[in-house]
mmCIF file of C-alpha atoms and ligand atoms in Angstrom:
data_model
loop_
_atom_site.group_PDB
_atom_site.id
_atom_site.type_symbol
_atom_site.label_atom_id
_atom_site.label_comp_id
_atom_site.label_asym_id
_atom_site.label_seq_id
_atom_site.Cartn_x
_atom_site.Cartn_y
_atom_site.Cartn_z
ATOM 1 C CA UNK X 1 180.142 9.336 18.438
ATOM 2 C CA UNK X 2 176.879 10.988 17.590
ATOM 3 C CA UNK X 3 175.104 13.256 20.017
ATOM 4 C CA UNK X 4 172.471 10.540 20.451
ATOM 5 C CA UNK X 5 175.062 7.928 21.356
ATOM 6 C CA UNK X 6 176.558 10.435 23.726
ATOM 7 C CA UNK X 7 173.186 11.029 25.380
ATOM 8 C CA UNK X 8 172.521 7.298 25.705
ATOM 9 C CA UNK X 9 175.855 6.866 27.438
ATOM 10 C CA UNK X 10 175.187 9.780 29.772
ATOM 11 C CA UNK X 11 171.820 8.265 30.679
ATOM 12 C CA UNK X 12 173.382 4.872 31.493
ATOM 13 C CA UNK X 13 175.989 6.596 33.572
ATOM 14 C CA UNK X 14 173.453 8.654 35.551
ATOM 15 C CA UNK X 15 171.015 5.797 36.029
ATOM 16 C CA UNK X 16 173.786 3.606 37.428
ATOM 17 C CA UNK X 17 174.988 6.191 39.906
ATOM 18 C CA UNK X 18 171.430 7.118 40.965
ATOM 19 C CA UNK X 19 170.482 3.552 41.768
ATOM 20 C CA UNK X 20 173.766 3.064 43.607
ATOM 21 C CA UNK X 21 173.498 6.307 45.617
ATOM 22 C CA UNK X 22 173.859 5.162 49.231
ATOM 23 C CA UNK X 23 172.215 8.174 50.893
ATOM 24 C CA UNK X 24 170.053 11.185 50.227
ATOM 25 C CA UNK X 25 173.045 13.517 50.292
ATOM 26 C CA UNK X 26 174.701 11.564 47.440
ATOM 27 C CA UNK X 27 171.464 11.743 45.486
ATOM 28 C CA UNK X 28 171.299 15.494 45.953
ATOM 29 C CA UNK X 29 174.878 15.795 44.724
ATOM 30 C CA UNK X 30 173.951 13.877 41.563
ATOM 31 C CA UNK X 31 170.884 16.046 41.028
ATOM 32 C CA UNK X 32 172.986 19.212 41.242
ATOM 33 C CA UNK X 33 175.733 17.777 39.029
ATOM 34 C CA UNK X 34 173.250 16.777 36.300
ATOM 35 C CA UNK X 35 170.144 18.961 36.558
ATOM 36 C CA UNK X 36 171.435 21.943 38.546
ATOM 37 C CA UNK X 37 171.941 25.314 36.871
ATOM 38 C CA UNK X 38 175.477 24.357 35.889
ATOM 39 C CA UNK X 39 174.688 20.661 35.664
ATOM 40 C CA UNK X 40 175.698 18.462 32.788
ATOM 41 C CA UNK X 41 172.182 18.099 31.298
ATOM 42 C CA UNK X 42 171.416 21.782 31.768
ATOM 43 C CA UNK X 43 174.580 22.675 29.893
ATOM 44 C CA UNK X 44 173.663 20.278 27.064
ATOM 45 C CA UNK X 45 170.214 21.919 26.906
ATOM 46 C CA UNK X 46 171.935 25.243 26.539
ATOM 47 C CA UNK X 47 174.145 23.816 23.761
ATOM 48 C CA UNK X 48 171.042 22.902 21.733
ATOM 49 C CA UNK X 49 170.915 26.528 20.606
ATOM 50 C CA UNK X 50 174.322 26.254 19.004
ATOM 51 C CA UNK X 51 173.543 23.046 17.066
ATOM 52 C CA UNK X 52 172.681 22.941 13.398
ATOM 53 C CA UNK X 53 168.818 22.864 13.033
ATOM 54 C CA UNK X 54 168.667 19.273 11.835
ATOM 55 C CA UNK X 55 170.668 17.922 14.730
ATOM 56 C CA UNK X 56 168.754 20.122 17.187
ATOM 57 C CA UNK X 57 165.478 18.630 15.894
ATOM 58 C CA UNK X 58 166.626 15.119 16.803
ATOM 59 C CA UNK X 59 168.537 15.893 19.940
ATOM 60 C CA UNK X 60 165.927 18.255 21.502
ATOM 61 C CA UNK X 61 163.209 15.702 22.323
ATOM 62 C CA UNK X 62 165.796 13.106 23.346
ATOM 63 C CA UNK X 63 167.433 15.532 25.707
ATOM 64 C CA UNK X 64 164.087 16.563 27.176
ATOM 65 C CA UNK X 65 163.153 12.911 27.655
ATOM 66 C CA UNK X 66 166.497 12.288 29.307
ATOM 67 C CA UNK X 67 165.983 15.201 31.665
ATOM 68 C CA UNK X 68 162.555 13.886 32.709
ATOM 69 C CA UNK X 69 163.757 10.320 33.192
ATOM 70 C CA UNK X 70 166.699 11.419 35.302
ATOM 71 C CA UNK X 71 164.427 13.582 37.493
ATOM 72 C CA UNK X 72 162.018 10.660 37.888
ATOM 73 C CA UNK X 73 164.842 8.210 38.696
ATOM 74 C CA UNK X 74 166.216 10.569 41.354
ATOM 75 C CA UNK X 75 162.882 11.024 43.080
ATOM 76 C CA UNK X 76 162.155 7.263 42.938
ATOM 77 C CA UNK X 77 165.533 6.551 44.509
ATOM 78 C CA UNK X 78 164.909 9.249 47.112
ATOM 79 C CA UNK X 79 161.657 7.568 48.133
ATOM 80 C CA UNK X 80 163.305 4.172 48.306
ATOM 81 C CA UNK X 81 166.044 5.619 50.528
ATOM 82 C CA UNK X 82 163.434 7.188 52.835
ATOM 83 C CA UNK X 83 161.716 3.838 53.218
ATOM 84 C CA UNK X 84 165.063 2.157 53.907
ATOM 85 C CA UNK X 85 165.960 4.773 56.485
ATOM 86 C CA UNK X 86 162.610 4.396 58.214
ATOM 87 C CA UNK X 87 162.867 0.605 58.229
ATOM 88 C CA UNK X 88 166.346 0.812 59.709
ATOM 89 C CA UNK X 89 165.089 3.166 62.440
ATOM 90 C CA UNK X 90 162.117 0.937 63.191
ATOM 91 C CA UNK X 91 164.525 -1.966 63.546
ATOM 92 C CA UNK X 92 167.152 -0.201 65.662
ATOM 93 C CA UNK X 93 165.036 2.127 67.757
ATOM 94 C CA UNK X 94 162.633 -0.566 68.826
ATOM 95 C CA UNK X 95 161.767 -0.394 72.533
ATOM 96 C CA UNK X 96 159.974 -3.235 74.310
ATOM 97 C CA UNK X 97 157.556 -1.511 76.628
ATOM 98 C CA UNK X 98 155.906 -4.659 77.896
ATOM 99 C CA UNK X 99 158.774 -5.633 80.243
ATOM 100 C CA UNK X 100 157.175 -9.032 80.630
ATOM 101 C CA UNK X 101 159.285 -10.288 77.759
ATOM 102 C CA UNK X 102 162.535 -8.866 79.063
ATOM 103 C CA UNK X 103 164.580 -11.684 80.505
ATOM 104 C CA UNK X 104 166.652 -9.387 82.674
ATOM 105 C CA UNK X 105 163.612 -7.909 84.392
ATOM 106 C CA UNK X 106 163.413 -9.274 87.932
ATOM 107 C CA UNK X 107 161.563 -6.670 89.991
ATOM 108 C CA UNK X 108 158.719 -7.729 92.258
ATOM 109 C CA UNK X 109 156.199 -5.857 94.323
ATOM 110 C CA UNK X 110 156.919 -6.085 98.052
ATOM 111 C CA UNK X 111 154.131 -7.952 99.938
ATOM 112 C CA UNK X 112 153.490 -4.837 102.049
ATOM 113 C CA UNK X 113 152.854 -2.791 98.905
ATOM 114 C CA UNK X 114 150.656 -5.569 97.534
ATOM 115 C CA UNK X 115 148.591 -5.567 100.739
ATOM 116 C CA UNK X 116 148.352 -1.752 100.657
ATOM 117 C CA UNK X 117 146.926 -2.061 97.153
ATOM 118 C CA UNK X 118 144.506 -4.787 98.192
ATOM 119 C CA UNK X 119 143.229 -2.815 101.198
ATOM 120 C CA UNK X 120 142.853 0.337 99.103
ATOM 121 C CA UNK X 121 140.903 -1.612 96.444
ATOM 122 C CA UNK X 122 138.478 -3.001 99.026
ATOM 123 C CA UNK X 123 137.806 0.333 100.724
ATOM 124 C CA UNK X 124 137.641 2.210 97.427
ATOM 125 C CA UNK X 125 134.847 -0.171 96.489
ATOM 126 C CA UNK X 126 133.038 0.892 99.695
ATOM 127 C CA UNK X 127 133.362 4.564 98.771
ATOM 128 C CA UNK X 128 136.456 5.543 100.775
ATOM 129 C CA UNK X 129 139.124 7.805 99.321
ATOM 130 C CA UNK X 130 142.800 7.920 100.251
ATOM 131 C CA UNK X 131 144.238 10.646 102.524
ATOM 132 C CA UNK X 132 147.854 11.238 103.494
ATOM 133 C CA UNK X 133 149.920 12.999 106.126
ATOM 134 C CA UNK X 134 153.621 13.555 106.871
ATOM 135 C CA UNK X 135 155.869 10.962 108.535
ATOM 136 C CA UNK X 136 157.400 13.717 110.692
ATOM 137 C CA UNK X 137 154.562 14.983 112.868
ATOM 138 C CA UNK X 138 154.173 17.561 115.590
ATOM 139 C CA UNK X 139 152.993 16.796 119.087
ATOM 140 C CA UNK X 140 149.590 18.332 118.395
ATOM 141 C CA UNK X 141 148.622 16.012 115.543
ATOM 142 C CA UNK X 142 150.257 12.845 116.875
ATOM 143 C CA UNK X 143 149.130 13.208 120.507
ATOM 144 C CA UNK X 144 147.355 16.304 121.834
ATOM 145 C CA UNK X 145 144.531 16.541 119.282
ATOM 146 C CA UNK X 146 144.049 12.783 119.678
ATOM 147 C CA UNK X 147 143.231 13.304 123.348
ATOM 148 C CA UNK X 148 146.553 12.147 124.798
ATOM 149 C CA UNK X 149 146.813 14.508 127.807
ATOM 150 C CA UNK X 150 150.248 16.146 128.242
ATOM 151 C CA UNK X 151 152.370 13.997 130.527
ATOM 152 C CA UNK X 152 149.924 11.119 130.299
ATOM 153 C CA UNK X 153 151.525 7.645 130.318
ATOM 154 C CA UNK X 154 149.595 6.795 127.142
ATOM 155 C CA UNK X 155 152.266 8.825 125.313
ATOM 156 C CA UNK X 156 154.941 6.439 126.592
ATOM 157 C CA UNK X 157 152.989 3.422 125.412
ATOM 158 C CA UNK X 158 154.076 4.164 121.876
ATOM 159 C CA UNK X 159 157.848 4.330 122.519
ATOM 160 C CA UNK X 160 158.194 7.414 120.415
ATOM 161 C CA UNK X 161 161.181 8.521 118.328
ATOM 162 C CA UNK X 162 161.621 12.231 119.067
ATOM 163 C CA UNK X 163 163.520 14.649 116.862
ATOM 164 C CA UNK X 164 165.949 17.214 118.364
ATOM 165 C CA UNK X 165 164.085 20.056 120.138
ATOM 166 C CA UNK X 166 163.441 23.243 118.158
ATOM 167 C CA UNK X 167 164.411 26.683 119.520
ATOM 168 C CA UNK X 168 161.095 26.964 121.345
ATOM 169 C CA UNK X 169 161.657 23.580 123.022
ATOM 170 C CA UNK X 170 159.016 21.743 120.952
ATOM 171 C CA UNK X 171 159.982 18.371 119.594
ATOM 172 C CA UNK X 172 158.674 16.812 116.429
ATOM 173 C CA UNK X 173 158.165 13.061 116.332
ATOM 174 C CA UNK X 174 158.232 10.281 113.790
ATOM 175 C CA UNK X 175 154.522 9.558 113.832
ATOM 176 C CA UNK X 176 153.734 6.582 116.036
ATOM 177 C CA UNK X 177 150.508 5.782 114.182
ATOM 178 C CA UNK X 178 148.488 6.984 111.178
ATOM 179 C CA UNK X 179 145.808 8.495 113.445
ATOM 180 C CA UNK X 180 147.201 12.056 113.022
ATOM 181 C CA UNK X 181 145.814 11.845 109.480
ATOM 182 C CA UNK X 182 142.358 11.728 111.120
ATOM 183 C CA UNK X 183 143.075 15.149 112.610
ATOM 184 C CA UNK X 184 144.465 16.586 109.381
ATOM 185 C CA UNK X 185 141.467 15.325 107.435
ATOM 186 C CA UNK X 186 138.847 16.637 109.875
ATOM 187 C CA UNK X 187 140.568 20.021 110.028
ATOM 188 C CA UNK X 188 140.784 20.414 106.268
ATOM 189 C CA UNK X 189 137.280 19.572 105.027
ATOM 190 C CA UNK X 190 133.789 19.306 106.510
ATOM 191 C CA UNK X 191 131.935 15.990 106.984
ATOM 192 C CA UNK X 192 130.765 13.688 105.565
ATOM 193 C CA UNK X 193 134.211 12.076 105.652
ATOM 194 C CA UNK X 194 135.106 8.595 104.497
ATOM 195 C CA UNK X 195 138.849 8.083 104.115
ATOM 196 C CA UNK X 196 141.603 5.580 104.577
ATOM 197 C CA UNK X 197 145.174 6.690 105.243
ATOM 198 C CA UNK X 198 147.948 4.221 104.402
ATOM 199 C CA UNK X 199 151.446 5.045 105.592
ATOM 200 C CA UNK X 200 154.625 4.373 107.519
ATOM 201 C CA UNK X 201 154.742 4.624 111.296
ATOM 202 C CA UNK X 202 157.618 4.389 113.776
ATOM 203 C CA UNK X 203 158.131 2.941 117.251
ATOM 204 C CA UNK X 204 161.144 1.758 119.246
ATOM 205 C CA UNK X 205 160.705 -1.974 118.801
ATOM 206 C CA UNK X 206 162.720 -4.779 117.218
ATOM 207 C CA UNK X 207 161.950 -8.495 117.278
ATOM 208 C CA UNK X 208 160.387 -11.179 115.049
ATOM 209 C CA UNK X 209 157.010 -9.435 114.989
ATOM 210 C CA UNK X 210 158.039 -5.775 115.540
ATOM 211 C CA UNK X 211 160.204 -3.468 113.443
ATOM 212 C CA UNK X 212 160.990 0.193 114.257
ATOM 213 C CA UNK X 213 159.263 1.233 111.046
ATOM 214 C CA UNK X 214 156.081 -0.476 109.985
ATOM 215 C CA UNK X 215 152.909 0.228 108.037
ATOM 216 C CA UNK X 216 149.358 1.025 109.017
ATOM 217 C CA UNK X 217 146.121 1.831 107.292
ATOM 218 C CA UNK X 218 143.900 4.227 109.185
ATOM 219 C CA UNK X 219 140.190 4.543 108.502
ATOM 220 C CA UNK X 220 137.829 7.367 109.385
ATOM 221 C CA UNK X 221 134.113 7.811 108.815
ATOM 222 C CA UNK X 222 132.383 10.971 110.057
ATOM 223 C CA UNK X 223 128.775 11.918 109.354
ATOM 224 C CA UNK X 224 125.603 12.422 111.385
ATOM 225 C CA UNK X 225 124.665 8.833 112.096
ATOM 226 C CA UNK X 226 127.622 6.430 111.767
ATOM 227 C CA UNK X 227 127.665 4.023 114.723
ATOM 228 C CA UNK X 228 129.361 0.886 116.097
ATOM 229 C CA UNK X 229 127.090 -1.344 114.019
ATOM 230 C CA UNK X 230 128.343 0.308 110.834
ATOM 231 C CA UNK X 231 131.893 -0.032 112.061
ATOM 232 C CA UNK X 232 131.505 -3.738 112.756
ATOM 233 C CA UNK X 233 129.831 -4.601 109.458
ATOM 234 C CA UNK X 234 132.197 -2.462 107.423
ATOM 235 C CA UNK X 235 135.213 -4.191 108.963
ATOM 236 C CA UNK X 236 133.668 -7.668 108.845
ATOM 237 C CA UNK X 237 133.052 -7.212 105.111
ATOM 238 C CA UNK X 238 136.613 -6.002 104.809
ATOM 239 C CA UNK X 239 137.928 -9.175 106.505
ATOM 240 C CA UNK X 240 135.979 -11.492 104.211
ATOM 241 C CA UNK X 241 137.219 -9.681 101.139
ATOM 242 C CA UNK X 242 140.766 -9.300 102.328
ATOM 243 C CA UNK X 243 141.151 -12.963 103.239
ATOM 244 C CA UNK X 244 139.183 -13.894 100.106
ATOM 245 C CA UNK X 245 136.581 -16.043 101.858
ATOM 246 C CA UNK X 246 132.816 -16.176 101.430
ATOM 247 C CA UNK X 247 132.098 -14.834 104.907
ATOM 248 C CA UNK X 248 134.079 -13.824 107.951
ATOM 249 C CA UNK X 249 133.067 -13.723 111.586
ATOM 250 C CA UNK X 250 134.451 -11.036 113.850
ATOM 251 C CA UNK X 251 134.173 -10.022 117.482
ATOM 252 C CA UNK X 252 134.896 -6.755 119.233
ATOM 253 C CA UNK X 253 136.842 -6.893 122.482
ATOM 254 C CA UNK X 254 136.770 -3.811 124.731
ATOM 255 C CA UNK X 255 140.085 -1.969 124.674
ATOM 256 C CA UNK X 256 141.474 1.475 125.371
ATOM 257 C CA UNK X 257 142.612 4.204 122.983
ATOM 258 C CA UNK X 258 142.591 7.852 124.128
ATOM 259 C CA UNK X 259 141.029 8.997 120.831
ATOM 260 C CA UNK X 260 138.057 6.629 120.660
ATOM 261 C CA UNK X 261 135.204 5.917 123.057
ATOM 262 C CA UNK X 262 134.119 3.209 123.207
ATOM 263 C CA UNK X 263 137.283 1.516 121.927
ATOM 264 C CA UNK X 264 137.763 -2.048 120.824
ATOM 265 C CA UNK X 265 140.091 -4.513 119.212
ATOM 266 C CA UNK X 266 138.637 -6.616 116.483
ATOM 267 C CA UNK X 267 139.339 -10.328 116.165
ATOM 268 C CA UNK X 268 138.472 -12.528 113.218
ATOM 269 C CA UNK X 269 137.512 -16.188 113.585
ATOM 270 C CA UNK X 270 140.125 -18.536 112.214
ATOM 271 C CA UNK X 271 141.523 -22.020 112.260
ATOM 272 C CA UNK X 272 145.243 -22.460 112.955
ATOM 273 C CA UNK X 273 145.234 -26.237 113.417
ATOM 274 C CA UNK X 274 146.680 -27.054 110.004
ATOM 275 C CA UNK X 275 149.851 -24.986 110.357
ATOM 276 C CA UNK X 276 148.466 -22.245 108.178
ATOM 277 C CA UNK X 277 145.718 -19.823 109.087
ATOM 278 C CA UNK X 278 142.252 -20.223 107.591
ATOM 279 C CA UNK X 279 139.865 -17.340 108.133
ATOM 280 C CA UNK X 280 136.101 -17.747 108.524
ATOM 281 C CA UNK X 281 136.184 -21.205 110.115
ATOM 282 C CA UNK X 282 137.602 -22.802 113.255
ATOM 283 C CA UNK X 283 137.660 -21.937 116.929
ATOM 284 C CA UNK X 284 140.588 -19.531 117.196
ATOM 285 C CA UNK X 285 140.505 -15.743 117.107
ATOM 286 C CA UNK X 286 143.053 -13.524 115.452
ATOM 287 C CA UNK X 287 143.475 -9.926 116.499
ATOM 288 C CA UNK X 288 143.603 -7.746 113.407
ATOM 289 C CA UNK X 289 142.899 -4.102 114.247
ATOM 290 C CA UNK X 290 142.045 -1.376 116.744
ATOM 291 C CA UNK X 291 138.916 0.713 116.385
ATOM 292 C CA UNK X 292 136.217 2.723 118.091
ATOM 293 C CA UNK X 293 133.883 5.715 117.971
ATOM 294 C CA UNK X 294 135.787 8.977 117.536
ATOM 295 C CA UNK X 295 136.085 10.613 120.969
ATOM 296 C CA UNK X 296 134.075 13.858 121.395
ATOM 297 C CA UNK X 297 137.265 15.617 122.542
ATOM 298 C CA UNK X 298 138.921 14.732 119.230
ATOM 299 C CA UNK X 299 135.980 16.125 117.259
ATOM 300 C CA UNK X 300 136.148 19.336 119.337
ATOM 301 C CA UNK X 301 139.912 19.667 118.766
ATOM 302 C CA UNK X 302 139.128 19.637 115.046
ATOM 303 C CA UNK X 303 136.444 22.282 115.333
ATOM 304 C CA UNK X 304 133.563 19.847 114.929
ATOM 305 C CA UNK X 305 130.520 19.732 117.214
ATOM 306 C CA UNK X 306 130.011 16.282 118.812
ATOM 307 C CA UNK X 307 126.312 17.124 119.139
ATOM 308 C CA UNK X 308 126.161 17.470 115.351
ATOM 309 C CA UNK X 309 128.478 14.810 113.944
ATOM 310 C CA UNK X 310 129.912 11.478 114.995
ATOM 311 C CA UNK X 311 131.794 8.601 113.473
ATOM 312 C CA UNK X 312 134.190 5.745 113.782
ATOM 313 C CA UNK X 313 137.868 5.128 113.206
ATOM 314 C CA UNK X 314 140.084 2.102 112.852
ATOM 315 C CA UNK X 315 143.744 1.338 112.424
ATOM 316 C CA UNK X 316 145.333 -1.858 111.163
ATOM 317 C CA UNK X 317 148.888 -3.103 110.931
ATOM 318 C CA UNK X 318 149.615 -3.861 107.301
ATOM 319 C CA UNK X 319 152.815 -5.828 107.878
ATOM 320 C CA UNK X 320 150.964 -8.172 110.211
ATOM 321 C CA UNK X 321 148.080 -8.563 107.763
ATOM 322 C CA UNK X 322 150.595 -9.441 105.051
ATOM 323 C CA UNK X 323 152.219 -12.028 107.343
ATOM 324 C CA UNK X 324 148.840 -13.600 108.075
ATOM 325 C CA UNK X 325 147.572 -13.635 104.515
ATOM 326 C CA UNK X 326 150.746 -14.774 102.795
ATOM 327 C CA UNK X 327 152.152 -17.015 105.534
ATOM 328 C CA UNK X 328 155.358 -15.163 106.301
ATOM 329 C CA UNK X 329 156.606 -16.130 109.748
ATOM 330 C CA UNK X 330 159.086 -13.324 110.479
ATOM 331 C CA UNK X 331 158.757 -9.574 109.981
ATOM 332 C CA UNK X 332 162.459 -8.738 109.893
ATOM 333 C CA UNK X 333 163.192 -9.948 106.327
ATOM 334 C CA UNK X 334 160.624 -7.396 105.100
ATOM 335 C CA UNK X 335 163.251 -4.736 105.429
ATOM 336 C CA UNK X 336 166.448 -6.641 104.651
ATOM 337 C CA UNK X 337 166.275 -6.175 100.861
ATOM 338 C CA UNK X 338 167.084 -9.872 100.334
ATOM 339 C CA UNK X 339 166.684 -10.684 96.648
ATOM 340 C CA UNK X 340 165.825 -14.345 97.257
ATOM 341 C CA UNK X 341 163.150 -13.379 99.769
ATOM 342 C CA UNK X 342 161.524 -10.829 97.469
ATOM 343 C CA UNK X 343 161.670 -13.312 94.586
ATOM 344 C CA UNK X 344 159.858 -15.830 96.757
ATOM 345 C CA UNK X 345 157.273 -13.564 98.393
ATOM 346 C CA UNK X 346 157.065 -10.712 95.869
ATOM 347 C CA UNK X 347 154.193 -10.039 93.491
ATOM 348 C CA UNK X 348 154.118 -9.268 89.820
ATOM 349 C CA UNK X 349 153.896 -5.479 89.761
ATOM 350 C CA UNK X 350 151.653 -5.148 86.724
ATOM 351 C CA UNK X 351 148.788 -7.078 88.300
ATOM 352 C CA UNK X 352 146.792 -4.385 90.070
ATOM 353 C CA UNK X 353 144.431 -5.874 92.680
ATOM 354 C CA UNK X 354 140.743 -5.101 92.188
ATOM 355 C CA UNK X 355 137.678 -6.288 94.050
ATOM 356 C CA UNK X 356 136.032 -7.569 90.881
ATOM 357 C CA UNK X 357 139.137 -8.812 89.062
ATOM 358 C CA UNK X 358 140.696 -10.581 92.063
ATOM 359 C CA UNK X 359 142.952 -9.362 94.832
ATOM 360 C CA UNK X 360 145.888 -11.739 94.765
HETATM 361 N N1 LIG M 1 146.214 4.322 116.292
HETATM 362 C C1 LIG M 1 145.963 3.061 116.945
HETATM 363 C C2 LIG M 1 147.272 2.298 117.062
HETATM 364 O O1 LIG M 1 148.209 2.617 116.399
HETATM 365 C C3 LIG M 1 144.968 2.218 116.156
HETATM 366 C C4 LIG M 1 143.606 2.837 116.131
HETATM 367 C C5 LIG M 1 143.245 3.681 115.096
HETATM 368 C C6 LIG M 1 142.679 2.560 117.114
HETATM 369 C C7 LIG M 1 141.978 4.243 115.037
HETATM 370 C C8 LIG M 1 141.420 3.113 117.087
HETATM 371 C C9 LIG M 1 141.093 3.932 116.046
HETATM 372 O O2 LIG M 1 147.379 1.351 117.833
#
């Protein structure tokens, strides 16, 4: 066999193993075995020197060509393997982030959370921001600063859950309303103030329309001129938007809260004759929230001067609003974690309510 035949056979041999190399590591092994310092081709190159001149003249260029072609074949195969590896990763490491297409996905947004979002969207559009406070409150924020005198029966009216007394005899409470967030807000930043405060509240109650934990949204507006007219229009607009009707009609009924003066409950006109409630028409009235002008004593407790600033506050029961809007007759299933119930009444969680894009 001539040297040329030998080289041709070597080339066939290498080309076959390069194109069959299953992984980059195998390819690297071939490269070292052929082109490495002690590789087969390198050794042949070195042998050129020992060949008779005539043979060297023929074999030299062939050997150089072989060396180049092998190097090119290896790098071509390396690139092909990289592409294969990437394609395999793209196939196997695929993650469906849309969830909508995942059959096993069954989560739904609880109606209370949906209504929280809707209320926040409406008030955000009116320029309110969201404030928060703790569920475990002290007596000062939940009662005293809100003008509940110590020992006053108004404290009993909330059927409070008290925590065990601390060493000094003071007892924290599970907040009975979101109104303590009014206090925290007024004590932390100067007016003008325009906030809503969504949250959980707690009272000793348990029947079809009362649960020991429920949800409220508080509202507070403090500036130099805010008055009952602003309060009424702001909340009337809210009702129309919340119940998704062209216009709503409301009335204020005198009421009592220690922390507002005057105080009122707001009713919205509705029609209940057809089994379901229609807002904006009819001859019935539906009570939907408590409200009033912030009491001067409350402003003083927060270090504000009632001669300088004034404002209004309101508080609404979110669970009740959800019942009214979405026709749920009983409050208790809200907190029973019943999969069938949530499937029936739940909302698709990726549809965020907006005033312009639609609430529900
Ligand atoms: N905190 C009152 C309640 O829970 C509601 C309310 C809030 C009334 C703000 C007036 C002003 O019943």
